[in-house]
Coordinates of C-alpha atoms in Angstrom, one line a residue:
X4 CA -8.3 -5.8 26.2
X5 CA -9.3 -4.8 22.8
X6 CA -10.6 -2.2 20.7
X7 CA -12.2 -3.5 17.5
X8 CA -9.9 -5.7 16.6
X9 CA -8.8 -7.6 18.7
X10 CA -4.9 -8.0 21.1
X11 CA -2.9 -11.0 18.9
X12 CA -3.1 -13.9 21.4
X13 CA 0.1 -14.7 23.3
X14 CA 2.4 -17.6 22.6
X15 CA 5.2 -19.3 24.4
X16 CA 8.0 -17.3 22.1
X17 CA 11.2 -19.6 21.3
X18 CA 13.7 -17.4 22.9
X19 CA 12.6 -14.5 25.6
X20 CA 12.6 -11.2 23.5
X21 CA 11.2 -7.9 25.1
X22 CA 6.8 -6.6 24.5
X23 CA 5.7 -4.8 21.2
X24 CA 7.3 -1.7 20.7
X25 CA 6.9 0.8 18.5
X26 CA 8.7 3.9 17.5
X27 CA 7.0 7.5 16.3
X28 CA 8.7 8.2 13.1
X29 CA 6.2 6.5 10.4
X30 CA 8.8 5.4 8.2
X31 CA 11.2 3.5 10.3
X32 CA 10.2 -0.5 10.9
X33 CA 11.9 -2.4 14.0
X34 CA 10.8 -6.3 12.7
X35 CA 11.2 -10.1 14.9
X36 CA 9.7 -7.3 17.7
X37 CA 6.8 -5.9 16.3
X38 CA 7.7 -3.5 13.9
X39 CA 7.8 0.5 14.0
X40 CA 7.5 2.7 11.1
X41 CA 8.4 6.1 11.9
X42 CA 6.0 4.6 -19.3
X43 CA 3.8 4.8 -21.1
X44 CA 4.7 2.9 -24.9
X45 CA 5.9 4.6 -28.4
X46 CA 4.0 7.0 -29.9
X47 CA 2.8 5.6 -33.3
X48 CA 3.0 8.1 -36.7
X49 CA -0.8 10.1 -37.1
X50 CA -2.0 8.9 -40.3
X51 CA -3.4 10.9 -43.2
X52 CA -6.4 12.8 -42.5
X53 CA -9.1 13.5 -44.0
X54 CA -10.0 17.1 -45.8
X55 CA -12.3 18.5 -44.3
X56 CA -16.0 17.7 -46.3
X57 CA -14.2 14.3 -46.6
X58 CA -15.4 10.8 -45.7
X59 CA -13.6 9.0 -43.6
X60 CA -9.6 7.8 -45.1
X61 CA -8.9 4.4 -44.3
X62 CA -5.1 4.1 -42.7
X63 CA -4.5 0.3 -43.6
X64 CA -7.6 -1.9 -45.1
X65 CA -8.4 -4.4 -43.0
X66 CA -6.0 -7.6 -44.8
X67 CA -3.2 -5.4 -42.5
X68 CA -3.3 -7.7 -39.3
X69 CA 0.3 -8.3 -38.7
X70 CA 1.2 -6.4 -35.3
X71 CA 3.6 -4.1 -36.1
X72 CA 6.8 -4.9 -34.1
X73 CA 7.8 -3.3 -31.0
X74 CA 11.4 -1.6 -32.3
X75 CA 14.1 -3.0 -29.3
X76 CA 14.9 0.4 -26.9
X77 CA 18.5 -0.1 -26.1
X78 CA 18.5 -1.3 -22.2
X79 CA 18.4 1.8 -19.6
X80 CA 20.5 2.3 -16.9
X81 CA 19.4 0.8 -13.2
X82 CA 18.7 4.0 -11.2
X83 CA 20.0 2.0 -7.9
X84 CA 23.0 1.0 -9.3
X85 CA 24.2 5.0 -8.0
X86 CA 23.1 3.6 -4.2
X87 CA 25.9 3.5 -2.0
X88 CA 25.2 -0.1 0.3
X89 CA 26.5 -3.0 0.9
X90 CA 26.0 -6.7 3.4
X91 CA 27.6 -5.8 6.4
X92 CA 27.8 -9.1 8.7
X93 CA 29.7 -9.3 11.7
X94 CA 33.5 -10.8 10.3
X95 CA 35.2 -8.7 12.9
X96 CA 37.2 -6.5 10.3
X97 CA 37.6 -3.1 11.9
X98 CA 35.5 -2.0 8.5
X99 CA 32.2 -4.0 9.2
X100 CA 32.3 -3.2 13.2
X101 CA 32.3 0.2 12.6
X102 CA 29.3 -0.1 10.2
X103 CA 27.9 -2.7 12.3
X104 CA 28.0 -0.6 14.7
X105 CA 26.4 2.7 12.8
X106 CA 23.2 0.4 11.9
X107 CA 23.4 0.1 16.0
X108 CA 23.1 3.3 16.4
X109 CA 20.7 4.0 13.4
X110 CA 18.2 1.6 15.0
X111 CA 18.2 3.2 18.4
X112 CA 17.4 6.3 17.0
X113 CA 14.9 5.6 15.1
X114 CA 13.4 2.9 16.5
X115 CA 13.5 4.8 20.9
X116 CA 11.9 2.1 23.1
X117 CA 13.6 -1.3 21.4
X118 CA 15.9 -2.0 24.3
X119 CA 19.0 -1.4 23.4
X120 CA 20.3 -4.0 24.8
X121 CA 18.4 -6.7 22.0
X122 CA 18.9 -4.3 19.4
X123 CA 22.8 -4.8 19.7
X124 CA 22.9 -8.6 20.9
X125 CA 21.1 -9.3 17.2
X126 CA 22.9 -6.4 15.2
X127 CA 26.4 -8.1 16.1
X128 CA 24.8 -11.5 16.2
X129 CA 27.2 -13.6 13.4
X130 CA 23.7 -15.2 12.4
X131 CA 22.2 -12.1 11.5
X132 CA 23.5 -10.5 8.2
X133 CA 22.8 -6.5 7.5
X134 CA 22.1 -4.0 4.6
X135 CA 22.9 -1.0 4.5
X136 CA 22.6 2.3 3.0
X137 CA 25.5 4.5 2.5
X138 CA 25.9 8.5 1.9
X139 CA 28.1 9.2 -1.3
X140 CA 28.8 12.0 1.6
X141 CA 32.4 11.8 1.7
X142 CA 32.9 13.8 4.8
X143 CA 31.2 11.8 6.6
X144 CA 32.6 8.5 5.6
X145 CA 33.4 6.0 8.1
X146 CA 31.1 7.9 11.2
X147 CA 27.7 7.2 12.6
X148 CA 25.9 9.8 10.4
X149 CA 27.3 6.8 6.9
X150 CA 24.4 4.9 7.9
X151 CA 21.3 6.5 6.1
X152 CA 18.4 3.6 6.5
X153 CA 19.7 -0.4 6.6
X154 CA 17.5 -3.0 7.3
X155 CA 18.9 -6.2 10.0
X156 CA 17.4 -9.9 9.5
X157 CA 19.0 -13.2 9.8
X158 CA 18.3 -15.8 7.1
X159 CA 17.1 -19.2 6.7
X160 CA 19.2 -21.1 4.3
X161 CA 17.6 -24.8 4.7
X162 CA 14.3 -23.6 4.8
X163 CA 14.2 -21.2 2.3
X164 CA 13.8 -18.3 3.8
X165 CA 14.4 -14.9 6.7
X166 CA 14.0 -12.8 9.0
X167 CA 13.4 -9.8 9.0
X168 CA 14.6 -8.3 12.4
X169 CA 14.7 -3.9 12.4
X170 CA 14.3 -1.8 9.5
X171 CA 14.9 1.5 10.2
X172 CA 15.5 4.3 7.1
X173 CA 17.8 8.3 8.9
X174 CA 15.4 10.7 10.0
X175 CA 17.4 13.2 8.0
X176 CA 17.2 11.1 4.7
X177 CA 13.2 9.6 5.0
X178 CA 10.7 10.8 2.6
X179 CA 13.2 9.8 -0.1
X180 CA 11.8 6.2 -0.9
X181 CA 14.9 4.9 0.8
X182 CA 12.4 2.8 2.9
X183 CA 11.0 1.5 -0.8
X184 CA 14.7 1.5 -2.9
X185 CA 16.0 -0.3 0.6
X186 CA 13.4 -3.0 0.7
X187 CA 13.9 -3.4 -3.0
X188 CA 17.8 -3.9 -2.7
X189 CA 17.4 -6.5 0.0
X190 CA 15.0 -8.2 -2.2
X191 CA 17.4 -8.2 -4.6
X192 CA 20.2 -10.0 -2.8
X193 CA 18.1 -12.0 -1.2
X194 CA 17.2 -14.4 -5.1
X195 CA 21.5 -14.8 -3.8
X196 CA 20.8 -16.8 -1.3
X197 CA 18.6 -18.8 -2.1
X198 CA 15.1 -17.0 -0.2
X199 CA 11.6 -17.4 -1.4
X200 CA 10.1 -15.0 2.1
X201 CA 10.6 -12.8 4.5
X202 CA 9.0 -13.3 7.6
X203 CA 8.2 -10.3 10.0
X204 CA 6.2 -9.2 13.2
X205 CA 4.6 -5.6 12.8
X206 CA 3.1 -4.0 14.8
X207 CA 0.5 -1.6 14.2
X208 CA 2.9 1.7 12.7
X209 CA 4.4 -0.5 10.5
X210 CA 1.9 -2.6 8.6
X211 CA 1.5 -0.5 6.1
X212 CA 4.5 0.3 4.9
X213 CA 5.3 -3.2 4.6
X214 CA 1.7 -3.7 1.9
X215 CA 3.6 -1.3 0.3
X216 CA 6.2 -3.6 0.3
X217 CA 4.0 -6.2 -0.7
X218 CA 3.5 -8.3 2.5
X219 CA 0.5 -9.7 3.6
X220 CA -1.5 -11.1 6.4
X221 CA -1.8 -14.2 4.6
X222 CA 0.7 -16.7 5.2
X223 CA 1.2 -19.3 2.8
X224 CA 4.5 -20.1 3.8
X225 CA 3.8 -23.6 5.0
X226 CA 4.1 -23.4 9.2
X227 CA 6.5 -26.5 9.5
X228 CA 9.4 -24.3 7.7
X229 CA 9.2 -21.6 10.3
X230 CA 7.6 -22.8 13.0
X231 CA 10.2 -23.1 16.2
X232 CA 13.1 -21.4 14.0
X233 CA 11.7 -17.7 14.8
X234 CA 10.1 -15.9 17.8
X235 CA 6.3 -15.0 18.3
X236 CA 5.1 -11.5 19.8
X237 CA 2.2 -10.6 21.8
X238 CA 0.8 -7.1 19.8
X239 CA 2.3 -8.7 16.5
X240 CA 0.6 -9.0 13.0
X241 CA 3.3 -11.9 11.7
X242 CA 3.6 -10.8 7.8
X243 CA 5.3 -12.3 4.6
X244 CA 6.7 -11.3 1.2
X245 CA 7.1 -13.9 -1.6
X246 CA 9.9 -12.9 -3.5
X247 CA 10.0 -14.1 -6.9
X248 CA 12.9 -15.5 -7.6
X249 CA 12.9 -14.5 -12.0
X250 CA 11.6 -11.3 -11.2
X251 CA 14.3 -8.5 -10.6
X252 CA 12.5 -6.0 -8.0
X253 CA 14.8 -2.6 -8.6
X254 CA 13.6 -2.9 -12.4
X255 CA 10.0 -2.9 -11.7
X256 CA 9.3 -0.1 -13.5
X257 CA 11.0 -0.7 -16.7
X258 CA 9.6 -4.4 -16.7
X259 CA 5.7 -3.2 -16.8
X260 CA 6.6 -0.2 -19.0
X261 CA 8.3 -3.4 -21.6
X262 CA 4.4 -5.2 -20.9
X263 CA 2.6 -2.4 -21.5
X264 CA 4.0 -1.8 -24.8
X265 CA 3.9 -5.5 -26.0
X266 CA 0.4 -5.5 -25.3
X267 CA -0.6 -2.3 -27.1
X268 CA 1.7 -4.1 -29.7
X269 CA -1.1 -6.6 -29.6
X270 CA -3.6 -5.0 -29.4
X271 CA -2.9 -2.2 -32.9
X272 CA -3.3 -6.0 -34.8
X273 CA -6.4 -5.9 -34.4
X274 CA -8.0 -2.3 -34.1
X275 CA -9.2 -0.3 -36.0
X276 CA -9.5 3.2 -33.9
X277 CA -5.7 4.5 -34.6
X278 CA -6.0 3.5 -38.2
X279 CA -9.1 6.0 -39.2
X280 CA -8.8 9.6 -38.8
X281 CA -11.5 11.9 -39.2
X282 CA -11.7 15.6 -39.3
X283 CA -12.0 18.1 -37.0
X284 CA -15.6 19.5 -36.9
X285 CA -15.9 23.1 -38.2
X286 CA -16.5 25.3 -36.6
X287 CA -19.6 26.9 -35.9
X288 CA -20.4 22.3 -36.1
X289 CA -24.1 21.7 -36.3
X290 CA -25.5 18.4 -35.8
X291 CA -28.7 18.8 -37.7
X292 CA -32.6 18.7 -35.9
X293 CA -33.0 17.9 -32.7
X294 CA -36.8 18.3 -32.5
X295 CA -37.6 15.1 -30.5
X296 CA -35.1 15.8 -28.3
X297 CA -35.4 16.7 -24.3
X298 CA -33.3 19.5 -22.8
X299 CA -31.6 16.6 -20.6
X300 CA -30.6 14.5 -23.1
X301 CA -29.3 17.1 -25.9
X302 CA -25.3 16.1 -25.1
X303 CA -26.2 13.1 -24.9
X304 CA -27.6 13.2 -29.1
X305 CA -25.0 15.9 -29.9
X306 CA -22.0 13.5 -28.7
X307 CA -23.7 10.7 -30.7
X308 CA -24.1 12.8 -34.0
X309 CA -19.9 12.9 -34.1
X310 CA -18.3 10.9 -37.1
X311 CA -17.0 8.3 -35.4
X312 CA -18.8 7.6 -32.3
X313 CA -21.2 4.9 -34.1
X314 CA -18.5 3.9 -35.9
X315 CA -17.0 3.2 -32.5
X316 CA -19.2 1.2 -31.4
X317 CA -20.8 3.0 -28.2
X318 CA -24.8 3.8 -28.4
X319 CA -27.2 6.3 -26.8
X320 CA -27.0 4.2 -24.2
X321 CA -23.7 3.5 -23.3
X322 CA -23.2 7.6 -23.8
X323 CA -26.5 8.6 -21.3
X324 CA -24.7 6.0 -18.8
X325 CA -20.8 8.1 -19.4
X326 CA -23.2 10.8 -19.0
X327 CA -24.7 10.4 -15.8
X328 CA -21.4 9.3 -14.4
X329 CA -20.1 12.6 -15.0
X330 CA -22.6 15.2 -14.2
X331 CA -23.9 13.3 -11.7
X332 CA -27.6 12.2 -13.0
X333 CA -31.0 13.9 -11.2
X334 CA -30.2 16.9 -8.5
X335 CA -30.3 13.9 -6.0
X336 CA -28.1 11.9 -7.5
X337 CA -25.4 14.8 -6.8
X338 CA -26.5 15.6 -3.6
X339 CA -26.0 11.5 -3.0
X340 CA -22.0 11.2 -4.7
X341 CA -21.0 14.3 -2.4
X342 CA -22.7 13.1 1.0
X343 CA -20.4 9.9 0.4
X344 CA -17.3 12.5 -0.8
X345 CA -18.1 14.1 2.7
X346 CA -18.0 10.6 4.7
X347 CA -15.8 8.1 3.2
X348 CA -13.0 11.6 3.8
X349 CA -15.0 11.9 7.5
X350 CA -13.0 7.9 8.1
X351 CA -10.2 8.3 6.4
X352 CA -9.4 10.5 8.8
X353 CA -9.9 9.1 11.4
X354 CA -8.3 5.8 9.8
X355 CA -4.9 8.3 9.4
X356 CA -4.9 9.0 13.6
X357 CA -2.3 7.4 15.8
X358 CA -4.9 5.8 17.9
X359 CA -7.1 4.4 15.2
X360 CA -5.5 1.2 14.7
X361 CA -7.6 -1.8 16.9
X362 CA -10.8 -0.4 15.3
X363 CA -9.5 -0.3 11.7
X364 CA -10.6 -4.0 11.9
X365 CA -13.5 -6.0 13.4
X366 CA -12.7 -8.1 17.1
X367 CA -12.1 -11.7 15.5
X368 CA -14.4 -13.0 18.1
X369 CA -12.6 -16.9 17.5
X370 CA -10.0 -15.1 19.6
X371 CA -11.8 -13.4 21.4
X372 CA -14.7 -15.5 22.0
X373 CA -16.4 -13.6 24.9
X374 CA -16.3 -10.7 23.0
X375 CA -20.2 -10.5 21.7
X376 CA -21.4 -11.8 25.3
X377 CA -20.2 -7.3 26.1
X378 CA -21.0 -6.3 23.6
X379 CA -24.0 -6.2 21.5
X380 CA -23.8 -4.0 18.0
X381 CA -20.1 -4.3 17.1
X382 CA -18.7 -1.6 14.9
X383 CA -15.6 -1.3 13.7
X384 CA -14.1 1.3 10.6
X385 CA -13.8 -1.3 7.9
X386 CA -17.7 -2.2 8.4
X387 CA -18.3 2.2 8.3
X388 CA -16.6 2.1 4.7
X389 CA -18.3 -0.5 3.3
X390 CA -22.0 1.3 4.3
X391 CA -20.6 3.9 3.0
X392 CA -19.5 2.6 -0.1
X393 CA -22.5 0.9 -0.8
X394 CA -24.6 4.5 -0.5
X395 CA -27.3 3.0 0.7
X396 CA -26.8 2.6 4.6
X397 CA -26.0 6.8 5.6
X398 CA -28.0 9.7 5.7
X399 CA -26.2 12.2 6.7
X400 CA -23.2 12.5 9.0
X401 CA -24.9 11.9 12.2
X402 CA -25.9 8.8 11.7
X403 CA -21.3 7.6 11.1
X404 CA -21.2 10.2 13.5
X405 CA -23.5 7.9 16.1
X406 CA -21.7 4.7 14.6
X407 CA -18.0 6.2 15.5
X408 CA -18.9 6.7 19.1
X409 CA -20.7 3.6 19.3
X410 CA -17.4 2.4 18.7
X411 CA -15.5 4.8 21.4
X412 CA -18.4 3.1 23.8
X413 CA -18.2 -0.5 22.5
X414 CA -14.3 -0.1 23.2
X415 CA -14.7 1.8 26.3
X416 CA -17.3 -1.3 28.0
X417 CA -14.7 -4.4 26.8
X418 CA -11.2 -2.7 27.9
X419 CA -10.1 -1.5 31.2
X420 CA -9.6 1.6 31.8
X421 CA -5.9 1.2 32.2
X422 CA -5.7 -0.9 28.7
X423 CA -4.0 0.6 25.8
X424 CA -7.2 0.4 23.6
X425 CA -9.3 2.2 26.9
X426 CA -6.7 4.9 26.1
X427 CA -7.2 5.0 22.7
X428 CA -10.6 5.4 22.0
X429 CA -10.3 8.3 24.5
X430 CA -8.4 9.8 22.0
X431 CA -10.9 8.8 19.6
X432 CA -13.8 11.0 21.4
X433 CA -11.3 13.8 22.0
X434 CA -11.2 13.9 18.8
X435 CA -14.5 13.9 17.4
X436 CA -15.2 17.5 17.6
X437 CA -13.7 18.7 15.0
X438 CA -14.9 16.6 12.4
X439 CA -18.1 16.6 13.5
X440 CA -18.8 20.4 15.3
X441 CA -22.5 20.4 15.2
X442 CA -23.1 17.1 17.5
X443 CA -20.2 18.6 19.7

């Protein structure tokens, strides 16, 4: 059964596993069984400016082409150092067992559809490890509430990869960025274990979370390294993340800021825009004779006559293009831009709904070989978005509504009425009148 995305092909698992499950929490995730997901640079000192009416004052001569050396900034403290966390294994100690019980309770609560026996088996398995985020509150120390987030995984050191089994954050701690912090801490620790790749199976509610954490559906790791070691699941999407051994994932913002500072210093070595400063325009500044200039081009000509604009390399054609892009050009262009924005908003609203996951991508006809024999005119949300962005396909809201209804009817036509894909089509059909009231 399929909506607009094919149901992943059933594969034989190397170890029995429960069916694909999902959680209602958007920021929690269970993997192994398909997952559920419940700077700026330093300022340059301002050069002296010319007095009003004087010619531009060069601040540095053309011969000064050496790049200023960026000042060494003291290393900032890592904000992740203040986050309490630890790696927990079933080593038989009381403290570890207490924390494993807390992790088990967290996963069971945030992933209510996941079989509790399966969670217990993996969390307490001595081959699995868990990264636990701990609450700083001393009052909850030693209780289940001390665990505010966790990831359970199994590493395969000889193959240099690890499989993520469960990932969840406590409901009371969500929307605080702990999901990203949890994954970054795991990546930093993985480097110490020699792990090069993370692999997981994500259900349709968790794919977005894992994409944000650097996971991709494209598996670049040689299949021979993981084939036969991890379980395959029907209905889940295999995702992979490469863990670069020289990157500290807890300092990514700091690294980007350092790169930006370096690039700006190289640019200043050859640029002149920061060396010549023109005086501000006097009150009542007159651009000169505008005779022969059409009213639609007056703003462009005025901008072109501002001292420094021509010297910076701008042309009238450049300014005209920028003006058209900012104002929408003619009335027809403005109307087209408004329609495009409106239709993109409608597509995104549909994509955000829980029932939209079968419709986000086209059906894989290599796996569902008879799909085109039954559905003669396939359509999906990614195709609609591509057509909207082109700007020449949809002439109005009714055309987009027609494609939405065609997507519903295609799904109903191909799938059995008892399938989850059919239920998603019914949910979409009921939702459409709320965004297309004129056609309900």
